[in-house]
JSON list of C-alpha atoms in Angstrom, two decimals:
[
{"chain": "A", "resi": 402, "resn": "MET", "atom": "CA", "xyz": [90.63, 17.50, 77.58]},
{"chain": "A", "resi": 403, "resn": "LEU", "atom": "CA", "xyz": [88.38, 20.25, 78.93]},
{"chain": "A", "resi": 404, "resn": "PHE", "atom": "CA", "xyz": [90.11, 22.80, 76.69]},
{"chain": "A", "resi": 405, "resn": "THR", "atom": "CA", "xyz": [89.41, 20.63, 73.64]},
{"chain": "A", "resi": 406, "resn": "PHE", "atom": "CA", "xyz": [85.75, 20.29, 74.61]},
{"chain": "A", "resi": 407, "resn": "VAL", "atom": "CA", "xyz": [85.36, 24.04, 75.16]},
{"chain": "A", "resi": 408, "resn": "PHE", "atom": "CA", "xyz": [87.13, 24.77, 71.86]},
{"chain": "A", "resi": 409, "resn": "PHE", "atom": "CA", "xyz": [84.84, 22.45, 69.91]},
{"chain": "A", "resi": 410, "resn": "LEU", "atom": "CA", "xyz": [81.79, 23.81, 71.71]},
{"chain": "A", "resi": 411, "resn": "LYS", "atom": "CA", "xyz": [82.75, 27.36, 70.71]},
{"chain": "A", "resi": 412, "resn": "LEU", "atom": "CA", "xyz": [83.44, 26.19, 67.16]},
{"chain": "A", "resi": 413, "resn": "ARG", "atom": "CA", "xyz": [80.03, 24.51, 67.02]},
{"chain": "A", "resi": 414, "resn": "ILE", "atom": "CA", "xyz": [78.31, 27.68, 68.24]},
{"chain": "A", "resi": 415, "resn": "LEU", "atom": "CA", "xyz": [80.16, 29.76, 65.63]},
{"chain": "A", "resi": 416, "resn": "TRP", "atom": "CA", "xyz": [79.16, 27.31, 62.89]},
{"chain": "A", "resi": 417, "resn": "LEU", "atom": "CA", "xyz": [75.54, 27.38, 64.05]},
{"chain": "A", "resi": 418, "resn": "MET", "atom": "CA", "xyz": [75.48, 31.18, 64.05]},
{"chain": "A", "resi": 419, "resn": "THR", "atom": "CA", "xyz": [76.95, 31.25, 60.54]},
{"chain": "A", "resi": 420, "resn": "PHE", "atom": "CA", "xyz": [74.43, 28.66, 59.34]},
{"chain": "A", "resi": 421, "resn": "LEU", "atom": "CA", "xyz": [71.52, 30.65, 60.78]},
{"chain": "A", "resi": 422, "resn": "VAL", "atom": "CA", "xyz": [72.65, 33.87, 59.10]},
{"chain": "A", "resi": 423, "resn": "VAL", "atom": "CA", "xyz": [73.01, 32.10, 55.74]},
{"chain": "A", "resi": 424, "resn": "GLU", "atom": "CA", "xyz": [69.59, 30.51, 56.16]},
{"chain": "A", "resi": 425, "resn": "ALA", "atom": "CA", "xyz": [68.07, 33.89, 57.08]},
{"chain": "A", "resi": 426, "resn": "ARG", "atom": "CA", "xyz": [69.70, 35.51, 54.03]},
{"chain": "A", "resi": 427, "resn": "ASP", "atom": "CA", "xyz": [68.41, 32.82, 51.68]},
{"chain": "A", "resi": 428, "resn": "GLU", "atom": "CA", "xyz": [64.89, 32.98, 53.11]},
{"chain": "A", "resi": 429, "resn": "LEU", "atom": "CA", "xyz": [64.84, 36.79, 52.97]},
{"chain": "A", "resi": 430, "resn": "HIS", "atom": "CA", "xyz": [65.80, 36.80, 49.28]},
{"chain": "A", "resi": 431, "resn": "ARG", "atom": "CA", "xyz": [63.31, 34.03, 48.52]},
{"chain": "A", "resi": 432, "resn": "MET", "atom": "CA", "xyz": [60.50, 35.99, 50.17]},
{"chain": "A", "resi": 433, "resn": "LEU", "atom": "CA", "xyz": [61.44, 39.26, 48.48]},
{"chain": "A", "resi": 434, "resn": "ASN", "atom": "CA", "xyz": [61.26, 37.56, 45.08]},
{"chain": "A", "resi": 435, "resn": "GLU", "atom": "CA", "xyz": [57.58, 36.73, 45.63]},
{"chain": "A", "resi": 436, "resn": "ASP", "atom": "CA", "xyz": [55.15, 38.82, 43.55]},
{"chain": "A", "resi": 437, "resn": "GLU", "atom": "CA", "xyz": [53.24, 39.90, 46.67]},
{"chain": "A", "resi": 438, "resn": "LEU", "atom": "CA", "xyz": [56.36, 41.53, 48.12]},
{"chain": "A", "resi": 439, "resn": "ARG", "atom": "CA", "xyz": [57.72, 43.04, 44.91]},
{"chain": "A", "resi": 440, "resn": "ASP", "atom": "CA", "xyz": [57.10, 46.65, 46.02]},
{"chain": "A", "resi": 441, "resn": "ALA", "atom": "CA", "xyz": [57.54, 46.12, 49.76]},
{"chain": "A", "resi": 442, "resn": "VAL", "atom": "CA", "xyz": [59.96, 48.28, 51.71]},
{"chain": "A", "resi": 443, "resn": "LEU", "atom": "CA", "xyz": [62.43, 46.31, 53.82]},
{"chain": "A", "resi": 444, "resn": "LEU", "atom": "CA", "xyz": [63.20, 47.31, 57.40]},
{"chain": "A", "resi": 445, "resn": "VAL", "atom": "CA", "xyz": [65.96, 45.38, 59.17]},
{"chain": "A", "resi": 446, "resn": "PHE", "atom": "CA", "xyz": [66.11, 45.48, 62.96]},
{"chain": "A", "resi": 447, "resn": "ALA", "atom": "CA", "xyz": [69.44, 44.65, 64.56]},
{"chain": "A", "resi": 448, "resn": "ASN", "atom": "CA", "xyz": [68.54, 43.78, 68.12]},
{"chain": "A", "resi": 449, "resn": "LYS", "atom": "CA", "xyz": [70.93, 42.76, 70.90]},
{"chain": "A", "resi": 450, "resn": "GLN", "atom": "CA", "xyz": [73.49, 45.35, 69.84]},
{"chain": "A", "resi": 451, "resn": "ASP", "atom": "CA", "xyz": [74.70, 45.51, 73.44]},
{"chain": "A", "resi": 452, "resn": "LEU", "atom": "CA", "xyz": [76.20, 42.02, 73.17]},
{"chain": "A", "resi": 453, "resn": "PRO", "atom": "CA", "xyz": [79.96, 41.75, 72.56]},
{"chain": "A", "resi": 454, "resn": "ASN", "atom": "CA", "xyz": [79.68, 39.74, 69.31]},
{"chain": "A", "resi": 455, "resn": "ALA", "atom": "CA", "xyz": [76.89, 41.80, 67.75]},
{"chain": "A", "resi": 456, "resn": "MET", "atom": "CA", "xyz": [77.27, 42.52, 64.05]},
{"chain": "A", "resi": 457, "resn": "ASN", "atom": "CA", "xyz": [77.53, 46.16, 63.03]},
{"chain": "A", "resi": 458, "resn": "ALA", "atom": "CA", "xyz": [75.48, 47.64, 60.17]},
{"chain": "A", "resi": 459, "resn": "ALA", "atom": "CA", "xyz": [78.11, 46.89, 57.51]},
{"chain": "A", "resi": 460, "resn": "GLU", "atom": "CA", "xyz": [78.35, 43.25, 58.59]},
{"chain": "A", "resi": 461, "resn": "ILE", "atom": "CA", "xyz": [74.56, 42.86, 58.54]},
{"chain": "A", "resi": 462, "resn": "ILE", "atom": "CA", "xyz": [74.36, 44.39, 55.05]},
{"chain": "A", "resi": 463, "resn": "ASP", "atom": "CA", "xyz": [77.08, 42.01, 53.87]},
{"chain": "A", "resi": 464, "resn": "LYS", "atom": "CA", "xyz": [75.80, 38.85, 55.58]},
{"chain": "A", "resi": 465, "resn": "LEU", "atom": "CA", "xyz": [72.19, 39.37, 54.44]},
{"chain": "A", "resi": 466, "resn": "GLY", "atom": "CA", "xyz": [73.27, 40.33, 50.93]},
{"chain": "A", "resi": 467, "resn": "LEU", "atom": "CA", "xyz": [71.35, 43.60, 51.09]},
{"chain": "A", "resi": 468, "resn": "HIS", "atom": "CA", "xyz": [73.69, 45.26, 48.58]},
{"chain": "A", "resi": 469, "resn": "TYR", "atom": "CA", "xyz": [72.17, 42.97, 45.92]},
{"chain": "A", "resi": 470, "resn": "LEU", "atom": "CA", "xyz": [68.73, 44.54, 46.45]},
{"chain": "A", "resi": 471, "resn": "ARG", "atom": "CA", "xyz": [69.27, 47.42, 44.06]},
{"chain": "A", "resi": 472, "resn": "GLN", "atom": "CA", "xyz": [65.63, 47.96, 43.08]},
{"chain": "A", "resi": 473, "resn": "ARG", "atom": "CA", "xyz": [64.35, 48.04, 46.66]},
{"chain": "A", "resi": 474, "resn": "HIS", "atom": "CA", "xyz": [64.38, 50.59, 49.48]},
{"chain": "A", "resi": 475, "resn": "TRP", "atom": "CA", "xyz": [65.84, 49.26, 52.73]}
]
């Protein structure tokens, strides 16, 4: 029973992390489509890189959809 609880707890945390990344991506793209930010340069900080599950640069680019920002410096 404890194994099942721990498994579902880990699954819930993974789902929450995925949801937060998707929400961050959507909000980032929404903000960058605003007229006030049309010419803004984007700087992405990847903190907590010392943690075991930290995303590398390629994963961050993919998850945030940065490759779609062709007319912007980042």
